[in-house]
XYZ file of C-alpha atoms in Angstrom:
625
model
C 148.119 34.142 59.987
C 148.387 31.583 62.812
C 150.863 29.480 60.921
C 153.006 32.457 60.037
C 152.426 32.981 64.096
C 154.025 29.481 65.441
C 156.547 29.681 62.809
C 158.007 33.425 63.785
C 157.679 33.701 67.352
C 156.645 37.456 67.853
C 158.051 40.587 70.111
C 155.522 42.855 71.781
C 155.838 45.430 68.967
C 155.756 43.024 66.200
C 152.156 42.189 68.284
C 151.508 45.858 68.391
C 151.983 46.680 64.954
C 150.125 43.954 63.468
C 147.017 44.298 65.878
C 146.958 47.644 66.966
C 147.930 49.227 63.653
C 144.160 50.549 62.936
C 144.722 53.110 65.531
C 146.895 56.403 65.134
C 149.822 55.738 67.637
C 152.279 58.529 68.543
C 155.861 58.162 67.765
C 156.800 58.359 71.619
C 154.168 55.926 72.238
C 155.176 53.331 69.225
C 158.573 53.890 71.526
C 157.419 52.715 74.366
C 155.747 49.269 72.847
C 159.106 48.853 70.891
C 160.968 48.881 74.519
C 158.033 46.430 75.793
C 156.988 49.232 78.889
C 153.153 48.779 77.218
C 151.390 45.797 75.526
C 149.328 45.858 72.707
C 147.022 43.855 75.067
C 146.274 46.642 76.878
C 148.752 45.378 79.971
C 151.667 47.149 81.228
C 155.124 45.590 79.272
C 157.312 43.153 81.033
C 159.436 46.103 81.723
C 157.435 48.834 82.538
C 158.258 51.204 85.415
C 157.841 53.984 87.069
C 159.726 56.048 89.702
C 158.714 56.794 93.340
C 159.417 59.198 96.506
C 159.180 59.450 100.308
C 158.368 62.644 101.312
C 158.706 63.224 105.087
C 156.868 67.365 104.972
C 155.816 69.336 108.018
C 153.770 72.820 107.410
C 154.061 75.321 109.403
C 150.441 77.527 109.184
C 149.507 80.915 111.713
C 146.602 82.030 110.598
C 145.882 84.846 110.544
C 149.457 85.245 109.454
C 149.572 84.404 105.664
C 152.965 82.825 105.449
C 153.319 79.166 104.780
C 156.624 77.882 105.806
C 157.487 74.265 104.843
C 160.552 71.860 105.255
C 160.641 68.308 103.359
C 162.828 65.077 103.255
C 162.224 63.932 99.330
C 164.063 59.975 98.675
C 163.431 59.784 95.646
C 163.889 56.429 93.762
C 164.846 56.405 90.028
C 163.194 52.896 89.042
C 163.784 53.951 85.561
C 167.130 52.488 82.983
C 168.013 55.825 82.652
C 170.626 57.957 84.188
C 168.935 61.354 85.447
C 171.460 64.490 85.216
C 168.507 66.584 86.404
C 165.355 66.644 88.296
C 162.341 68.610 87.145
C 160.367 69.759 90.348
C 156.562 71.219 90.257
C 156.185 74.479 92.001
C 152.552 74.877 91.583
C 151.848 77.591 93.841
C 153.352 79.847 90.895
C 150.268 79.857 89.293
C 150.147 83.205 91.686
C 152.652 84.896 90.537
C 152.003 87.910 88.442
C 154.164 86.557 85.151
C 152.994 83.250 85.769
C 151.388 81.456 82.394
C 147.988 81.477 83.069
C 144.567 80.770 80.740
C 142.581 83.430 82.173
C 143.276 86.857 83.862
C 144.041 87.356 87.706
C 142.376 89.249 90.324
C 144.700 91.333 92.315
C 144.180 89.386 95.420
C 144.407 86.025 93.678
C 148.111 87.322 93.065
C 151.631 86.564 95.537
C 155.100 86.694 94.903
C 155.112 82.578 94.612
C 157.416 80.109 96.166
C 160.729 80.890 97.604
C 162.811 78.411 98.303
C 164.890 78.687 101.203
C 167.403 75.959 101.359
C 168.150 73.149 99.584
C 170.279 69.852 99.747
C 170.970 66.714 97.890
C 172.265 63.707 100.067
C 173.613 66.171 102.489
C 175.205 68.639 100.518
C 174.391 71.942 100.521
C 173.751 73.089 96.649
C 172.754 76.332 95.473
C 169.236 77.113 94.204
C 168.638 80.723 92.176
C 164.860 81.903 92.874
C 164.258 83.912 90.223
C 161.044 86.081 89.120
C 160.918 84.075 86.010
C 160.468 80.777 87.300
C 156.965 79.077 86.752
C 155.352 75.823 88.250
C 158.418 73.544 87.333
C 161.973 74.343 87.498
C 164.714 71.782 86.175
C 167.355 71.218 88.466
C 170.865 70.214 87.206
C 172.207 67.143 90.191
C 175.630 67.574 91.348
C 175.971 64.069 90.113
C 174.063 62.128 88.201
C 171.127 59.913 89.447
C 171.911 56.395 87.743
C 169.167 53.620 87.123
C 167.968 51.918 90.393
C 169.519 54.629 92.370
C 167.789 57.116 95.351
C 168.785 60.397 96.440
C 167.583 62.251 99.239
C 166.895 66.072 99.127
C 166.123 68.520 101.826
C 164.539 71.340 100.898
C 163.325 74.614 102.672
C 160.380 77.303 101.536
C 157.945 79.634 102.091
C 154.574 81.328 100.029
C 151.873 83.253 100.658
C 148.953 82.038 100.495
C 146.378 83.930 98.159
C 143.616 85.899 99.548
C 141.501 84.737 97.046
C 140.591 81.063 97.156
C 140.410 78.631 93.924
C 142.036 75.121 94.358
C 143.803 76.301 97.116
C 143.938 79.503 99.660
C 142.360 81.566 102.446
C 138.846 80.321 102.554
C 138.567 83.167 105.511
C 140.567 84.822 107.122
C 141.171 81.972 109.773
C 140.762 78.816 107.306
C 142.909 78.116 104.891
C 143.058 75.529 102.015
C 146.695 74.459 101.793
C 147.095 72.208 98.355
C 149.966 71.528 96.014
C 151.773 73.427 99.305
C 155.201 71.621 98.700
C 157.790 71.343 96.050
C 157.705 67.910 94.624
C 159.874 66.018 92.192
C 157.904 66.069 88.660
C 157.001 62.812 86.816
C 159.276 61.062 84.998
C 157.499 58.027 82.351
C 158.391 55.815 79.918
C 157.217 57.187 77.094
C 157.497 61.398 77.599
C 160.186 61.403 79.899
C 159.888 64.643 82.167
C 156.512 66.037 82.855
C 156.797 69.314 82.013
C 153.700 70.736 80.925
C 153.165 74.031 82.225
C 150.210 74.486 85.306
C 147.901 77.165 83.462
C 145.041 76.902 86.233
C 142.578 75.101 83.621
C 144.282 71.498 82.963
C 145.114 69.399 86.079
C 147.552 67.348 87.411
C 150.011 64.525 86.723
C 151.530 63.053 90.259
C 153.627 59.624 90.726
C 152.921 57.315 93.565
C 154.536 58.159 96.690
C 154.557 57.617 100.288
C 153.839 60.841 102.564
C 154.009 61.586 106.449
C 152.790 65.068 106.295
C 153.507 67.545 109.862
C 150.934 70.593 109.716
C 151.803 72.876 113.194
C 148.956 75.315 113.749
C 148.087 76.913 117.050
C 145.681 75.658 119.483
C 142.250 75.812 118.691
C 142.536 74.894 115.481
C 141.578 71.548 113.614
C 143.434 70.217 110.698
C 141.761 67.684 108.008
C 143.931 65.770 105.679
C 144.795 63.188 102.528
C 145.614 60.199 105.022
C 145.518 58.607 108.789
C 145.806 60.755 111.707
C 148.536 59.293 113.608
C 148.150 61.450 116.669
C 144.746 62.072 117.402
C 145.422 61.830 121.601
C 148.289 64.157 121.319
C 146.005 66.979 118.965
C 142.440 66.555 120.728
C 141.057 66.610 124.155
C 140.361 62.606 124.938
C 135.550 63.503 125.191
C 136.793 64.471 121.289
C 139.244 62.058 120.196
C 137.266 59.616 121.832
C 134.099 60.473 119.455
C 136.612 61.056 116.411
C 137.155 57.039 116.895
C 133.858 55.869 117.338
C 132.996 57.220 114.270
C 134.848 54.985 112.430
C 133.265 52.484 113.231
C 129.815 54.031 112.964
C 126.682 54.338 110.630
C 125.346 57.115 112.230
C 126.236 61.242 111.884
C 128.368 61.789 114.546
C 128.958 65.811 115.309
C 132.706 65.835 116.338
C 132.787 69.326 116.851
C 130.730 72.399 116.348
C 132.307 76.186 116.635
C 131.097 76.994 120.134
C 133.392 73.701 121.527
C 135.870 75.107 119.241
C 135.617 78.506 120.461
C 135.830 77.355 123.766
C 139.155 75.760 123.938
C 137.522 72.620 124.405
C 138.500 70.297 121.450
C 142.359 70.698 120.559
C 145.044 70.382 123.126
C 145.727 73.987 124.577
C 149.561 73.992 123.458
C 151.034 76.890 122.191
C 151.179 74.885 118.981
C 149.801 71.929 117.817
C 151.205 69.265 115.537
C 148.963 67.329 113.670
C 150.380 64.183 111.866
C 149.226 62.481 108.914
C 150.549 59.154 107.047
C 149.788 57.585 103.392
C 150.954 55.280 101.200
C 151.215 54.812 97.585
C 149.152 57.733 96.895
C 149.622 60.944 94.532
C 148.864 64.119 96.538
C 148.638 65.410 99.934
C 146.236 68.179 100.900
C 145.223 69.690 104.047
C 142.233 72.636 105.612
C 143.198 74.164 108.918
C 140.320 76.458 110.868
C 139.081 77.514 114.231
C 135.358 77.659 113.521
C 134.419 75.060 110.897
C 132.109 72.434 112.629
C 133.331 68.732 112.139
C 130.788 65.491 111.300
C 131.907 62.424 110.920
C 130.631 58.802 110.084
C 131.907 55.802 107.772
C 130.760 53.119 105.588
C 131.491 49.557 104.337
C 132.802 49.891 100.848
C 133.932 46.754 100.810
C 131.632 43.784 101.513
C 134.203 40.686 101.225
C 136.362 42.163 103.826
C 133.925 44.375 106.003
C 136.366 47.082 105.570
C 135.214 50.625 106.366
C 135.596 54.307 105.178
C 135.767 57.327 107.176
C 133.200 60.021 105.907
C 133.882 63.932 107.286
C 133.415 67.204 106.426
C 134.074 70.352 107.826
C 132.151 73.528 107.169
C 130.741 77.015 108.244
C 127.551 76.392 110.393
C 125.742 78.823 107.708
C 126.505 76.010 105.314
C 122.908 74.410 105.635
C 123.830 71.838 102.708
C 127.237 70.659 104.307
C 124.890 69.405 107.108
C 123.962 66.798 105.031
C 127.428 66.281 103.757
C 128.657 63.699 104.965
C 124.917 61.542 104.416
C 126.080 62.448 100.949
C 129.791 61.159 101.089
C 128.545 58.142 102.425
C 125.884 57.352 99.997
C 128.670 58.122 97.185
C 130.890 55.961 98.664
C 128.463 53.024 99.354
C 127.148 53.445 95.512
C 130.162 54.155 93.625
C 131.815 50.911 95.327
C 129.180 48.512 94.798
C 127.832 49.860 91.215
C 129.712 51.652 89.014
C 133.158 51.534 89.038
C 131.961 48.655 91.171
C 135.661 49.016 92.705
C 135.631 49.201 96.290
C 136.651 52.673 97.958
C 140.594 52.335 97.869
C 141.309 54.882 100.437
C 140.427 54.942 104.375
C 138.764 57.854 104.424
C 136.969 61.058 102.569
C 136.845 64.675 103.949
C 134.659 67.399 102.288
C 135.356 70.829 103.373
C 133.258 73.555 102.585
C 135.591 75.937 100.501
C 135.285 77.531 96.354
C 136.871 75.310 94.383
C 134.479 72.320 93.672
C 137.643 70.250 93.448
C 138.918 66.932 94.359
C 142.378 65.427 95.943
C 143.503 62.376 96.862
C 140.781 61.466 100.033
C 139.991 65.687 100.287
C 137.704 67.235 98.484
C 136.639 71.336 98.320
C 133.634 72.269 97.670
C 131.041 75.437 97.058
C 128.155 75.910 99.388
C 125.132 76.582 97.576
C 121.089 77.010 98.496
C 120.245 73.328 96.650
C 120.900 70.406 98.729
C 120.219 68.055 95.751
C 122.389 70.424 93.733
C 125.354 70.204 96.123
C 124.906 66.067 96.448
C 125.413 65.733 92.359
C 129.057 68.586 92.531
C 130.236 66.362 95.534
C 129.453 62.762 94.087
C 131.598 63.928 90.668
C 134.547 64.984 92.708
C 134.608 61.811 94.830
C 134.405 59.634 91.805
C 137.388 61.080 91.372
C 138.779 58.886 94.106
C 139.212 55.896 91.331
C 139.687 58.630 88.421
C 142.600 60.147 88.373
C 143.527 58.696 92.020
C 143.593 55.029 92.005
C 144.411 54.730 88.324
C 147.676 57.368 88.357
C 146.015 59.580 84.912
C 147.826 61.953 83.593
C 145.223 64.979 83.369
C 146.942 67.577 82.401
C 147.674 65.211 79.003
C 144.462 63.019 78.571
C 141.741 64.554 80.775
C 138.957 62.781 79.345
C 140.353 59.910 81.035
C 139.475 60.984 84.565
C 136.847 63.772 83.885
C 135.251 61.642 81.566
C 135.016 59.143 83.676
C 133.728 61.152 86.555
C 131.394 62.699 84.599
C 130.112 59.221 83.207
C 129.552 58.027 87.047
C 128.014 61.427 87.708
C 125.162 60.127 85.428
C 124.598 57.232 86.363
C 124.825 57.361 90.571
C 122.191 60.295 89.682
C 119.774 57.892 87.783
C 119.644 56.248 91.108
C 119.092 59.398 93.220
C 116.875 61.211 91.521
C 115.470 59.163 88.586
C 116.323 58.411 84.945
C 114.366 61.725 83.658
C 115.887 64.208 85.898
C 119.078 63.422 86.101
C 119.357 62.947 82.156
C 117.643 66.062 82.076
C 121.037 67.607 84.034
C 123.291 65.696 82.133
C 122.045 67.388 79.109
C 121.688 70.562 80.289
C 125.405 70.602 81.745
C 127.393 68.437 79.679
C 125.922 68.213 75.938
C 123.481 70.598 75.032
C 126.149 73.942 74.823
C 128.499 71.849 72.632
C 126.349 70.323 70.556
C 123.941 73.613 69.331
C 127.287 75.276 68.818
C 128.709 74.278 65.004
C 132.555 76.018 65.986
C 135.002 74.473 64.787
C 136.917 73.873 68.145
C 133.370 71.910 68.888
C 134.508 68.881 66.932
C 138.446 68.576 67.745
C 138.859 64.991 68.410
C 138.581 63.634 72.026
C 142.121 62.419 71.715
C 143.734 65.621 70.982
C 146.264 66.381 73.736
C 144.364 68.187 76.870
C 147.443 70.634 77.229
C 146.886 71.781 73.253
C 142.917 73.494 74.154
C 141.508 76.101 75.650
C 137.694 76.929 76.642
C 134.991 75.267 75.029
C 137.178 72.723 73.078
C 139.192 71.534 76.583
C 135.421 71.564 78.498
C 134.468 69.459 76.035
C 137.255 67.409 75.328
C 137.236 66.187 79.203
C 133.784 66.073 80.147
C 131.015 65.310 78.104
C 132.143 64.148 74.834
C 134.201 61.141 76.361
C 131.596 60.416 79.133
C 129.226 59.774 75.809
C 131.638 57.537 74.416
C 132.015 55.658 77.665
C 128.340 55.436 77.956
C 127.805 54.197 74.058
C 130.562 51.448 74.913
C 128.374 50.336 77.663
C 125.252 50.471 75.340
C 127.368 48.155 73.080
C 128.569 45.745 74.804
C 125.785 45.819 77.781
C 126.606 45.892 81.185
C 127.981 43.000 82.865
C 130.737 42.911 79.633
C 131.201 46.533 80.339
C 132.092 46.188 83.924
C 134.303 42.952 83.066
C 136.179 45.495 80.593
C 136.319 48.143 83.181
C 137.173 46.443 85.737
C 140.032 44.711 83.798
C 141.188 48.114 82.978
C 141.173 49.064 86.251
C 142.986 46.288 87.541
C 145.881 45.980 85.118
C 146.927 49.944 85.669
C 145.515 50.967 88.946
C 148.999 52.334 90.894
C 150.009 52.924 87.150
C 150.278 55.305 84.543
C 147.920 54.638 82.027
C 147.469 56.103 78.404
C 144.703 55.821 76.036
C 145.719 53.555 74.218
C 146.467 51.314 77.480
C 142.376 51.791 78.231
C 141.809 51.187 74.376
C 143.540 47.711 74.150
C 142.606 46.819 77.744
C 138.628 47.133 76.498
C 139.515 45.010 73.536
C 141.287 42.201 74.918
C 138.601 41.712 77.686
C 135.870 41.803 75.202
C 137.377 39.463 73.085
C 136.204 42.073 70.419
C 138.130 44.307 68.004
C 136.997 47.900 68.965
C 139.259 49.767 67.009
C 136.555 51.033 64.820
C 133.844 52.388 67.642
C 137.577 54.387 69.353
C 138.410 55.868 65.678
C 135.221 56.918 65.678
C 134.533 58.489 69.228
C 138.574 59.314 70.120
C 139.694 60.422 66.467
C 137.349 61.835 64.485
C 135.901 65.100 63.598
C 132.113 63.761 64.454
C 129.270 65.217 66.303
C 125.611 64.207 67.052
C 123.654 64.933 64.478
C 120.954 61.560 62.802
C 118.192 61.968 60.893
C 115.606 59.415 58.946
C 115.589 59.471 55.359
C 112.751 57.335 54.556
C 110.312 54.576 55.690
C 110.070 51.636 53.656
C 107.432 48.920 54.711
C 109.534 46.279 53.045
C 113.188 47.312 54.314
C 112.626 49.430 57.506
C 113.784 53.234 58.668
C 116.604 54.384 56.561
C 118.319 56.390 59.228
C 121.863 58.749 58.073
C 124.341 59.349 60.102
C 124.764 62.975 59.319
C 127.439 64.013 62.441
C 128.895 60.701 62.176
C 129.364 59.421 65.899
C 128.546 56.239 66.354
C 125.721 56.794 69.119
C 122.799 54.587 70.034
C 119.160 56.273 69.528
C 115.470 54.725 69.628
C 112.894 54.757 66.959
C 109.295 55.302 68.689
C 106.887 54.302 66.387
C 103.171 55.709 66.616
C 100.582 53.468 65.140
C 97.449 55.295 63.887
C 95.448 53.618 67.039
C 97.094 55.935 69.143
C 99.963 53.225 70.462
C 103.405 53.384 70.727
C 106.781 51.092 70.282
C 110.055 52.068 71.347
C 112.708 50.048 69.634
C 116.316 50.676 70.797
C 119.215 50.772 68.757
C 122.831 50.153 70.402
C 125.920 51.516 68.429
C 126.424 48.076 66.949
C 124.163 49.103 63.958
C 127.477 51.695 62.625
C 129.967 49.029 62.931
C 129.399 48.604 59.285
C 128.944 51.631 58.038
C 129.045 54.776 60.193
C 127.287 56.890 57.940
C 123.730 55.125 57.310
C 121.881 52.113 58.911
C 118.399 50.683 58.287
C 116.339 49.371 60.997
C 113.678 46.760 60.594
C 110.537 47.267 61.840
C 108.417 44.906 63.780
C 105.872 42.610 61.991
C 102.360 43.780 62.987
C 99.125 44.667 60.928
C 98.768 48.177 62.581
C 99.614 51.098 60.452
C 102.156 53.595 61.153
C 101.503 57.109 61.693
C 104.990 58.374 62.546
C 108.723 57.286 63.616
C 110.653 59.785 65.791
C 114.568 58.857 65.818
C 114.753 59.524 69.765
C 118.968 60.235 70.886
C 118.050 60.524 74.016
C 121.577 62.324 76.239
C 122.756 61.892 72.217
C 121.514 65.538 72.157
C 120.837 66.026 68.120
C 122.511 69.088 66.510
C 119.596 69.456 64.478
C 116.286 67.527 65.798
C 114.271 69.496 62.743
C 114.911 66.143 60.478
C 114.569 63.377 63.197
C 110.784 62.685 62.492
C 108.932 61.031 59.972
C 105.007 61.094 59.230
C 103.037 58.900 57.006
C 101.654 60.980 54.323
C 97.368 60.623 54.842
């Protein structure tokens, strides 16, 4: 093969077909390694791409006025070799409309008439757009001319919404704080291999967002504090100097730093007492903006180092009722999720400059924001806010497409969940959460839509099968690839992941190849069977033969690692662990050797561990007396 190698130099595909041929490839995605925008090594091509905006947006919120008005300067830069005749733009606040396509049923006060556009312009000219009851959360937009390769154009665009009494990702939180997200029409992704994102917003699956650059303007009357994805770039214009002062020594502080509580609030001492305020946010090269505006919600602050080579810090905040008695630990939490998840596991430092927390319904994350439930368990509260800031490097830094391939960011956040939980509360009790819930509901349940493979597209389930699909079945197969290749290869694999597609659009087969190549180790067998089988966790031993070993089936057929404790009829015990190396071979049965030693056995329990068997009735085996 090496010979036939030097004599007929190779293209990318050529690569990809010969090495990556083990592995069911799309037809779009065989496209995109033909036109050399991926590499079989798991790399992006030599002429990958992707396409980018500035949006210059200012918000305009009265609370307790409901209406959102918003204006926006899109340039929008088609990096692509295509010529664009239309744009597809996201209108996600939709979702609130009454005809909107939606995967469960509506309250009434969940429900507004949705986003109205009020003006709109492409490079100065003045162009028609026809709101119409039927439109969802995109809308294709024919140009007046067509957007050629390399080109910009530069829209304007005017609109207003409600926003919803009741609050999920997004809406009143009370009647004087408000949750604004996904508050602003934006121009939809457009990849290499799909083309146009559109993939309807159904309230379950998530988001797919391109890099951009945002100033974000939110006006609010005085009195009332605005948190957002970014750098405030006005703090002396927004905040009496006693409280921007403290806002700035906090960044540079370890310790808990109250900024604010309601009673300053309430006294017109924090904000500047204009008639209106205008708080003004930058950031780069991110995927979202989000923003909370109140007049009560007390404000803590700190930071970290997340970054050891550089000394570089993080802003920690939250904002929060003072009932809230967990979100007065909040931001000790952010900052020990921070600290952890940068120096362990990703082991990335935190890419942003800051994290805010606010006390809302959603238990939801955004780029440097998160939004999360209040509830009566401090440690409880810690584990739901540590999953949505791992989010920070999953979707965030890495540019996933969710609403397509979930399990590569809740997977992932759900794997780190685990593991920064093993250090906070112990191995036992966290795995004893873990089980209880991420595996234990889909594995005692034999439906069918239990066992659709992980790779199955995100924006083809529903219910159990897309809860599974993105949480806990991947975040087992990310854990059993650390099992197998042990963890300082793991981290070299994820970490070489991470750094050829962070700012990127990756796909699963990008993450699949990217794991191969750094391992030096073909793979392709342990991703068929986590990513594209029918499997589920189900072993059981067969037999015990002195001579041979345990005789252990694979009866579910994913390729998991497990222990064998061995009892010895003295009353002592061996644990003997297993990583999923032993199915390489064969994935459906495995015999482990036992250790040399003149004690007799009693019993062998095949142990799964998070593996939660199906059936644990045939997982034991006792010598007969």
């Amino acid at each position: 093969m090496l010979r036939a190698l030097l004599l007929f130099p190779l293209t990318l595909f050529s690569l990809y077909t010969l090495y990556a041929q083990s592995l069911y490839t799309p037809r779009d995605i065989k496209e995109a390694y033909r036109k050399g925008t991926r590499s079989p090594d798991g790399r992006p091509g030599n002429h990958y791409w992707q396409n980018k905006g500035r949006y210059d947006i200012t918000l305009d919120a009265n609370p307790p006025g409901r209406t959102i008005r918003g204006a926006e300067t899109i340039t929008y830069f088609n990096n692509s070799p295509d010529t664009l005749k239309t744009l597809v733009f996201r209108l996600t606040a939709n979702i609130h409309k009454p005809g909107a396509v939606r995967m469960a049923t509506a309250n009434p006060d969940y429900l507004t008439s949705g986003v109205t556009i009020d003006s709109y312009a492409e490079n100065g000219q003045t162009r028609t757009w026809r709101n119409s009851p039927r439109d969802g959360s995109w809308k294709q937009i024919r140009l007046g001319a067509p957007l050629l390769p390399h080109d910009s154009i530069r829209l304007n665009i005017g609109w207003h919404y409600e926003i919803s009494l009741e609050s999920g990702r997004e809406g009143m939180i009370d009647s004087t704080t408000y949750f604004l997200a996904y508050a602003y029409p934006r121009v939809a992704v457009y990849d290499d291999y799909a083309g146009w994102d559109r993939i309807d917003f159904t309230d379950m699956q998530e988001f797919y967002n391109d890099f951009n650059d945002y100033t974000l303007q939110v006006k609010v009357p005085a009195n009332y504090i605005v948190w957002a994805t970014g750098d405030l770039q006005n703090p002396d214009a927004v905040l009496t100097p006693a409280y921007a002062k403290k806002l700035a020594g906090s960044m540079t502080s370890d310790n808990i730093i109250p900024i604010a509580t309601p009673a300053e609030i309430a006294g017109g001492k924090v904000t500047r007492q204009n008639a209106t305020n205008t708080w003004i946010w930058k950031a780069a090269d991110i995927t979202d903006v989000a923003c909370a505006v109140s007049n009560h919600f007390a404000w803590d602050a700190s930071s970290v180092v997340v970054d050891d080579a550089t000394g570089r810090r993080s802003s920690v905040q939250s904002a929060y009722n003072d009932t809230a008695k967990d979100f007065h630990r909040m931001v000790e939490f952010g900052r020990h999720a921070l600290d952890w998840l940068s120096h362990n596991y990703p082991g990335v430092a935190y890419p942003f400059p800051k994290t805010t927390i606010v006390q809302g319904f959603a238990d939801m994350e955004y780029p440097m924001m998160v939004n999360d439930n209040t509830t009566p368990d401090p440690t409880f509260s810690r584990f739901v806010a540590e999953h949505e800031i791992a989010h920070s490097w999953f979707p965030f830094y890495m540019g996933i497409n969710e609403s397509r391939f979930a399990y590569m960011d809740e997977g992932w956040a759900t794997t780190f969940e685990l593991l920064i939980g093993r250090s906070d509360v112990g191995k036992e009790k966290a795995e004893d959460l873990y089980k209880e819930f991420r595996v234990n509901y889909y594995t005692y349940d034999p439906a069918f839509t239990e066992d659709l493979p992980i790779i199955t597209p995100t924006d083809a389930l529903t219910g159990n099968a897309y809860g599974n699909n993105a949480y806990g079945k991947p975040s087992l197969a990310y854990l059993a690839v650390k099992d197998l290749l042990g963890d300082e290869l793991f981290k070299k694999c994820l970490h070489a992941y991470m750094d050829h597609w962070h700012g990127k659009h990756p796909i699963p087969w990008d993450f699949f190849y990217s794991f191969n190549d750094a391992s030096g180790k073909d793979l392709n067998w342990f991703w068929k069977n986590w990513f594209f089988s029918y499997n589920y966790l189900d072993l059981a031993i067969d037999k015990v033969e002195e001579n041979t070993g345990a005789h252990i089936r694979n009866i579910g057929g994913f390729a998991m690692p497990f222990d064998l404790v061995i009892t010895y009829t003295d009353g002592s015990t061996q644990r003997i662990h297993q990583t999923p190396s032993v199915w390489a071979a064969d994935q459906s049965q495995t015999t482990v050797a036992l250790p040399g030693t003149e004690k007799k056995l009693a019993s062998i329990l095949v142990d799964n561990g998070i593996y939660v068997d199906a059936d644990a009735s045939n997982n034991k085996w006792t010598a007969a007396k």
